[in-house]
XYZ file of C-alpha atoms in Angstrom:
427
model
C 1.328 -305.570 17.259
C -1.608 -307.748 16.187
C -2.710 -307.785 12.541
C -5.991 -309.354 11.412
C -8.039 -309.244 8.203
C -11.656 -310.125 7.545
C -13.882 -310.012 4.445
C -17.598 -309.231 4.605
C -20.338 -308.981 1.984
C -19.722 -305.374 1.029
C -16.376 -304.480 2.608
C -13.103 -305.970 3.824
C -11.236 -304.932 6.950
C -7.697 -304.988 8.258
C -7.046 -304.145 11.898
C -3.600 -303.338 13.274
C -3.888 -303.387 17.049
C -1.208 -301.496 18.935
C -1.124 -299.640 22.239
C -0.581 -296.167 20.817
C -2.084 -292.683 21.296
C -2.604 -292.225 17.540
C -5.069 -293.706 15.067
C -4.426 -294.239 11.363
C -7.220 -295.088 8.919
C -7.332 -295.824 5.185
C -10.574 -296.331 3.272
C -10.512 -297.204 -0.440
C -13.370 -297.654 -2.898
C -12.833 -298.829 -6.462
C -15.162 -296.685 -8.575
C -13.667 -297.415 -11.996
C -16.128 -297.728 -14.870
C -14.675 -296.378 -18.113
C -11.278 -294.888 -18.798
C -12.114 -291.608 -20.537
C -10.766 -288.066 -20.065
C -14.153 -286.986 -18.723
C -14.351 -289.740 -16.082
C -10.820 -288.904 -14.936
C -11.716 -285.193 -14.781
C -14.799 -285.956 -12.666
C -12.615 -287.921 -10.256
C -10.169 -285.036 -9.924
C -12.928 -282.576 -9.030
C -14.512 -285.078 -6.637
C -11.364 -285.362 -4.510
C -11.521 -281.602 -3.977
C -15.266 -281.226 -3.428
C -15.608 -284.056 -0.919
C -13.646 -281.898 1.529
C -15.400 -278.668 0.555
C -18.251 -278.579 3.018
C -20.671 -281.001 4.678
C -23.919 -280.644 6.590
C -24.071 -277.093 7.960
C -20.328 -276.581 7.531
C -18.938 -274.432 4.742
C -15.620 -275.472 3.235
C -13.608 -273.206 5.550
C -15.633 -274.241 8.594
C -15.250 -277.944 7.840
C -11.487 -277.704 7.367
C -11.225 -275.599 10.541
C -13.193 -278.218 12.506
C -10.730 -280.894 11.381
C -7.676 -278.785 12.187
C -9.078 -277.688 15.545
C -8.871 -281.233 16.920
C -5.453 -281.867 15.403
C -6.770 -284.364 12.883
C -6.017 -284.823 9.209
C -8.467 -286.035 6.562
C -7.457 -286.227 2.916
C -8.658 -287.971 -0.226
C -6.677 -289.096 -3.252
C -7.444 -290.876 -6.516
C -5.395 -293.356 -8.499
C -6.723 -295.139 -11.581
C -10.337 -295.004 -10.439
C -9.627 -295.964 -6.839
C -10.427 -293.300 -4.246
C -8.683 -293.441 -0.880
C -9.605 -291.461 2.221
C -6.782 -291.123 4.741
C -7.475 -290.209 8.368
C -4.915 -289.522 11.093
C -5.862 -288.367 14.569
C -5.169 -288.756 18.268
C -7.148 -291.504 19.979
C -8.586 -288.988 22.467
C -10.120 -287.079 19.543
C -11.220 -290.099 17.509
C -14.946 -289.757 18.228
C -14.941 -286.148 17.023
C -12.891 -287.116 13.970
C -15.188 -290.013 13.069
C -18.192 -287.729 13.434
C -16.690 -285.352 10.874
C -15.789 -288.259 8.583
C -19.341 -289.577 8.771
C -20.777 -286.147 8.017
C -18.455 -285.787 5.035
C -19.657 -289.103 3.619
C -23.398 -288.910 4.319
C -24.022 -285.177 3.818
C -21.440 -283.622 1.466
C -22.506 -280.207 0.182
C -21.191 -280.289 -3.404
C -22.295 -276.672 -3.937
C -22.215 -274.981 -7.338
C -19.924 -272.216 -6.047
C -17.437 -274.709 -4.626
C -17.622 -276.668 -7.867
C -16.558 -273.575 -9.817
C -13.656 -273.030 -7.413
C -12.592 -276.685 -7.652
C -12.694 -276.595 -11.452
C -10.482 -273.501 -11.548
C -8.074 -274.922 -8.964
C -7.814 -278.250 -10.776
C -7.282 -276.571 -14.134
C -4.430 -274.537 -12.649
C -2.921 -277.711 -11.198
C -3.038 -279.365 -14.624
C -1.286 -276.383 -16.189
C 1.486 -276.762 -13.601
C 1.539 -280.517 -14.258
C 2.737 -279.796 -17.804
C 6.062 -278.837 -16.213
C 6.436 -282.073 -14.211
C 8.765 -283.930 -16.555
C 9.184 -286.926 -14.243
C 5.437 -287.552 -14.123
C 5.042 -286.856 -17.841
C 7.714 -289.428 -18.705
C 5.916 -292.023 -16.589
C 2.535 -291.132 -18.116
C 3.931 -291.500 -21.631
C 5.358 -294.903 -20.713
C 1.904 -296.031 -19.566
C 0.341 -294.754 -22.794
C 2.864 -296.816 -24.737
C 2.152 -299.956 -22.689
C -1.645 -299.857 -22.322
C -4.607 -299.420 -24.614
C -6.915 -296.465 -23.943
C -9.608 -298.614 -22.329
C -7.243 -299.730 -19.564
C -7.304 -297.914 -16.220
C -3.497 -297.605 -16.318
C -3.575 -295.558 -19.531
C -2.800 -291.911 -18.694
C -4.383 -289.011 -20.546
C -2.421 -285.833 -21.250
C -2.955 -282.624 -19.239
C -4.362 -280.999 -22.390
C -6.981 -283.740 -22.762
C -8.018 -283.393 -19.124
C -8.130 -279.582 -19.187
C -10.609 -279.715 -22.065
C -12.928 -281.874 -19.929
C -12.558 -280.151 -16.553
C -14.925 -277.290 -17.423
C -17.607 -279.816 -18.452
C -17.804 -281.511 -15.047
C -21.218 -280.945 -13.455
C -22.358 -281.205 -9.847
C -24.730 -283.957 -10.974
C -21.759 -286.038 -12.144
C -20.018 -285.458 -8.811
C -23.111 -286.577 -6.919
C -23.357 -289.667 -9.094
C -19.720 -290.536 -8.427
C -20.229 -290.114 -4.688
C -23.180 -292.495 -4.777
C -20.947 -294.966 -6.606
C -18.301 -294.487 -3.915
C -20.783 -295.199 -1.137
C -22.101 -298.318 -2.877
C -18.707 -299.672 -3.910
C -16.914 -302.516 -2.186
C -14.766 -300.886 0.504
C -11.286 -301.808 1.660
C -10.861 -300.453 5.191
C -7.736 -300.538 7.341
C -7.380 -299.111 10.830
C -4.462 -299.025 13.232
C -4.683 -298.051 16.884
C -5.621 -299.335 20.308
C -8.477 -301.788 20.909
C -11.034 -299.084 21.675
C -10.104 -297.016 18.628
C -10.419 -300.025 16.339
C -13.851 -300.881 17.712
C -15.148 -297.318 17.322
C -13.842 -297.115 13.763
C -15.369 -300.447 12.749
C -18.699 -299.412 14.244
C -18.806 -296.430 11.886
C -17.966 -298.524 8.816
C -20.623 -301.086 9.697
C -23.129 -298.277 10.176
C -22.303 -296.654 6.829
C -22.441 -299.939 4.904
C -25.403 -301.507 6.698
C -28.031 -300.387 4.195
C -25.765 -300.730 1.171
C -25.856 -304.013 -0.736
C -22.638 -303.553 -2.652
C -20.520 -306.505 -3.698
C -16.906 -306.920 -4.761
C -16.422 -305.451 -8.251
C -15.705 -307.539 -11.303
C -12.611 -305.785 -12.589
C -11.694 -305.640 -16.278
C -8.636 -307.558 -17.416
C -5.471 -305.640 -18.164
C -5.329 -304.507 -21.787
C -1.716 -304.105 -22.858
C -0.203 -303.559 -26.276
C 2.094 -306.132 -27.840
C 5.725 -305.042 -27.785
C 8.179 -306.747 -30.135
C 10.972 -304.171 -30.349
C 12.462 -301.124 -28.697
C 10.316 -298.021 -28.807
C 10.974 -294.334 -28.063
C 8.389 -291.817 -26.841
C 9.276 -288.306 -25.770
C 7.771 -285.018 -24.690
C 9.396 -281.612 -24.816
C 9.524 -279.671 -21.525
C 11.995 -276.905 -22.273
C 11.709 -275.278 -18.846
C 13.595 -278.220 -17.335
C 17.362 -278.547 -17.085
C 17.429 -282.349 -16.979
C 15.775 -285.081 -19.008
C 13.592 -287.452 -16.979
C 13.237 -291.019 -18.163
C 10.979 -293.985 -17.526
C 12.285 -297.117 -19.195
C 10.169 -300.249 -19.047
C 7.984 -302.889 -20.655
C 4.832 -304.964 -20.087
C 5.222 -307.776 -17.549
C 2.941 -310.781 -18.250
C 2.832 -311.890 -14.613
C 0.395 -311.648 -11.702
C 1.352 -311.821 -8.024
C 0.303 -315.475 -7.899
C 2.472 -316.545 -10.836
C 5.416 -318.683 -9.750
C 7.935 -316.485 -11.586
C 6.822 -313.184 -10.031
C 8.805 -313.371 -6.749
C 11.949 -314.395 -8.633
C 11.562 -311.591 -11.175
C 10.921 -309.031 -8.419
C 14.023 -310.232 -6.607
C 16.146 -309.881 -9.740
C 14.769 -306.426 -10.488
C 15.737 -305.364 -6.957
C 19.308 -306.475 -7.616
C 19.273 -304.353 -10.765
C 17.877 -301.223 -9.142
C 16.261 -301.578 -5.715
C 13.695 -298.813 -5.338
C 14.704 -296.172 -2.831
C 18.106 -297.555 -1.931
C 21.778 -297.590 -2.912
C 22.165 -301.360 -3.144
C 21.162 -301.941 -6.775
C 23.621 -302.300 -9.637
C 22.288 -299.223 -11.412
C 22.950 -296.981 -8.410
C 26.422 -298.373 -7.762
C 27.477 -298.255 -11.419
C 25.510 -295.583 -13.327
C 25.440 -293.164 -10.393
C 28.485 -293.812 -8.207
C 31.025 -295.252 -10.636
C 30.088 -293.327 -13.794
C 28.585 -290.225 -12.140
C 25.793 -289.854 -14.698
C 22.785 -289.347 -12.412
C 21.750 -288.771 -8.812
C 19.138 -291.518 -8.591
C 18.152 -294.547 -10.682
C 15.725 -297.209 -9.457
C 13.650 -300.112 -10.772
C 10.301 -301.576 -9.703
C 7.175 -303.386 -10.885
C 3.847 -301.567 -11.048
C 0.205 -302.447 -11.657
C 0.631 -306.126 -10.755
C -2.198 -307.635 -8.689
C -3.695 -311.048 -8.026
C -5.709 -310.894 -11.246
C -3.966 -308.342 -13.499
C -0.567 -308.103 -15.116
C 1.453 -304.896 -14.947
C 4.829 -303.623 -16.042
C 8.385 -303.072 -14.885
C 10.130 -299.743 -15.151
C 13.348 -297.906 -14.377
C 13.092 -294.272 -13.273
C 15.999 -291.840 -13.565
C 17.167 -288.528 -15.032
C 20.243 -287.235 -16.833
C 21.640 -283.863 -17.864
C 21.222 -283.438 -21.647
C 24.988 -283.800 -22.167
C 24.954 -287.121 -20.259
C 21.671 -288.537 -21.549
C 23.114 -290.703 -24.319
C 25.808 -292.103 -22.028
C 23.240 -292.630 -19.289
C 20.724 -294.442 -21.475
C 23.448 -296.612 -23.017
C 24.789 -297.462 -19.552
C 21.298 -298.364 -18.337
C 20.633 -300.576 -21.355
C 24.050 -302.190 -20.893
C 23.220 -303.151 -17.303
C 19.794 -304.470 -18.331
C 21.454 -306.646 -20.976
C 24.151 -307.819 -18.589
C 21.732 -308.980 -15.899
C 19.483 -310.511 -18.585
C 22.369 -312.450 -20.143
C 24.459 -313.364 -17.094
C 21.960 -313.106 -14.239
C 22.827 -312.322 -10.632
C 25.734 -313.741 -8.655
C 25.430 -316.083 -5.682
C 26.731 -313.365 -3.361
C 24.107 -310.911 -4.677
C 21.429 -313.523 -4.088
C 22.370 -313.945 -0.426
C 22.978 -310.232 0.166
C 19.627 -309.147 -1.244
C 17.721 -311.699 0.798
C 18.987 -309.845 3.869
C 18.361 -306.419 2.309
C 14.749 -307.249 1.412
C 14.039 -308.802 4.816
C 15.435 -305.753 6.601
C 13.366 -303.448 4.399
C 10.167 -305.214 5.412
C 11.038 -305.025 9.103
C 11.490 -301.253 8.832
C 7.947 -300.896 7.469
C 6.576 -301.882 10.861
C 8.455 -299.086 12.642
C 5.492 -296.721 12.296
C 1.765 -297.293 12.673
C 0.935 -295.385 9.492
C 3.549 -297.377 7.572
C 2.105 -300.669 8.784
C -1.456 -299.620 7.955
C -0.371 -298.588 4.468
C 1.553 -301.834 3.973
C -1.378 -304.053 4.979
C -3.885 -301.909 3.088
C -1.808 -302.165 -0.079
C -1.712 -305.944 0.219
C -5.502 -306.103 0.327
C -5.839 -303.733 -2.634
C -3.594 -306.020 -4.676
C -6.240 -308.715 -4.298
C -4.524 -310.868 -1.705
C -5.019 -310.839 2.019
C -2.229 -310.067 4.448
C -1.658 -313.764 5.170
C -1.274 -314.464 1.453
C 1.041 -311.485 1.126
C 3.259 -312.836 3.891
C 3.447 -316.131 1.987
C 4.485 -314.214 -1.126
C 7.237 -312.471 0.849
C 8.480 -315.841 2.101
C 8.648 -317.058 -1.495
C 10.632 -313.915 -2.302
C 13.156 -314.596 0.468
C 13.666 -318.230 -0.546
C 14.276 -317.650 -4.268
C 17.278 -319.484 -5.637
C 19.805 -317.892 -7.944
C 18.702 -320.257 -10.713
C 15.040 -319.222 -10.361
C 15.924 -315.518 -10.403
C 18.136 -315.805 -13.460
C 15.550 -317.828 -15.360
C 12.899 -315.188 -14.624
C 15.188 -312.339 -15.703
C 16.084 -314.166 -18.906
C 12.405 -314.681 -19.697
C 10.852 -311.326 -18.752
C 13.590 -308.645 -18.840
C 14.276 -308.389 -22.564
C 16.735 -305.563 -23.421
C 15.497 -305.589 -27.022
C 11.808 -305.221 -26.180
C 11.305 -302.144 -24.035
C 10.109 -298.548 -24.150
C 12.280 -295.500 -23.503
C 10.123 -292.559 -22.406
C 11.861 -289.193 -22.086
C 10.563 -285.777 -20.989
C 12.497 -282.525 -20.729
C 14.694 -280.572 -23.189
C 14.676 -283.613 -25.490
C 15.299 -281.730 -28.770
C 19.012 -281.805 -27.952
C 19.147 -285.618 -27.986
C 16.120 -286.853 -29.954
C 18.089 -287.954 -33.012
C 20.655 -289.833 -30.947
C 17.954 -291.527 -28.833
C 16.240 -292.713 -32.005
C 19.531 -294.261 -33.092
C 19.834 -296.064 -29.747
C 16.350 -297.506 -30.178
C 17.217 -298.778 -33.655
C 20.532 -300.304 -32.594
């Protein structure tokens, strides 16, 4: 497998060359301007309408044309960044790229489809009110960031009130912004597939004089104590929690690899190795899953750390107290030498597994570019992560993982435990 990256005037490219019958493509454009409920609502409708007809194709005809050749084209949005994902067989790549090009240069954006998309999106937002895990995370972000920041999440109610106001003109304007934005493009496949894909990108961007965006700095609130935020979702049996705090580090800061390493020891995301999983789940039996990670951290912006878990109402107080106890313990005492050596192997193995699939590798490399560093720089960061000393990790945890300055965000049948949670925050 050969991985290369290259930056041009109005787009950057990562190529993952591998002799394989499949092709995986990711294309991201950062279209963020202002963080308002209306701008977010426009973005939600746009992700639907971009796949709702192009050229002479109606929505049904366009989707059928994609499915007929066994391809998959989807679009998602996250904090003002729109990502198109394409997966297809190499033998059908030309047909797939033709459909992708048509979607980008001649989208229909019809009034009728706009009405359908508005109704569909509104229904999705109504259902979102029941997603306690997502709501807990959203509330955490609202407690960490100011409204002007792209990471600040608006409530479903705020977005529903704006959905009906989205016009086709606004969608067209957003699409023009997408086409003129600085693109991050990653493609994995054989040599021929990579060449054909790059030819399309060069063609689409040839007449566009876009440049890399000047992104706004992160705008976080100052946190000097524990804070509790909660949202009632009475249809749920369990209480979902996101516990975290602002992290004043960028990827390039010397302390970031050490802090990330220490946070993995506390609660490695997606695994059983972390202390929280072995103690709060396995030893105490209070939850099924509990993990920790950093989010929103790039080359130029700071982010936050968070722990994600859930507890039954009867176990919530015990669970939160146990989680806070483990945060305090690793903050005060740090990690052990054996944990330091063991997690170096765990983290190295985890990275190796990423390269098992083409799509996984494309996503991994693409994510590195979106964070503001190239793949070569990202590899250097990973090497720094693997060579952290116990002393460096413990110093970073002591400095940035403060058990007395964090936010507890809960969503679910919280009325049963609100008073007790408030007491925990005050303690």
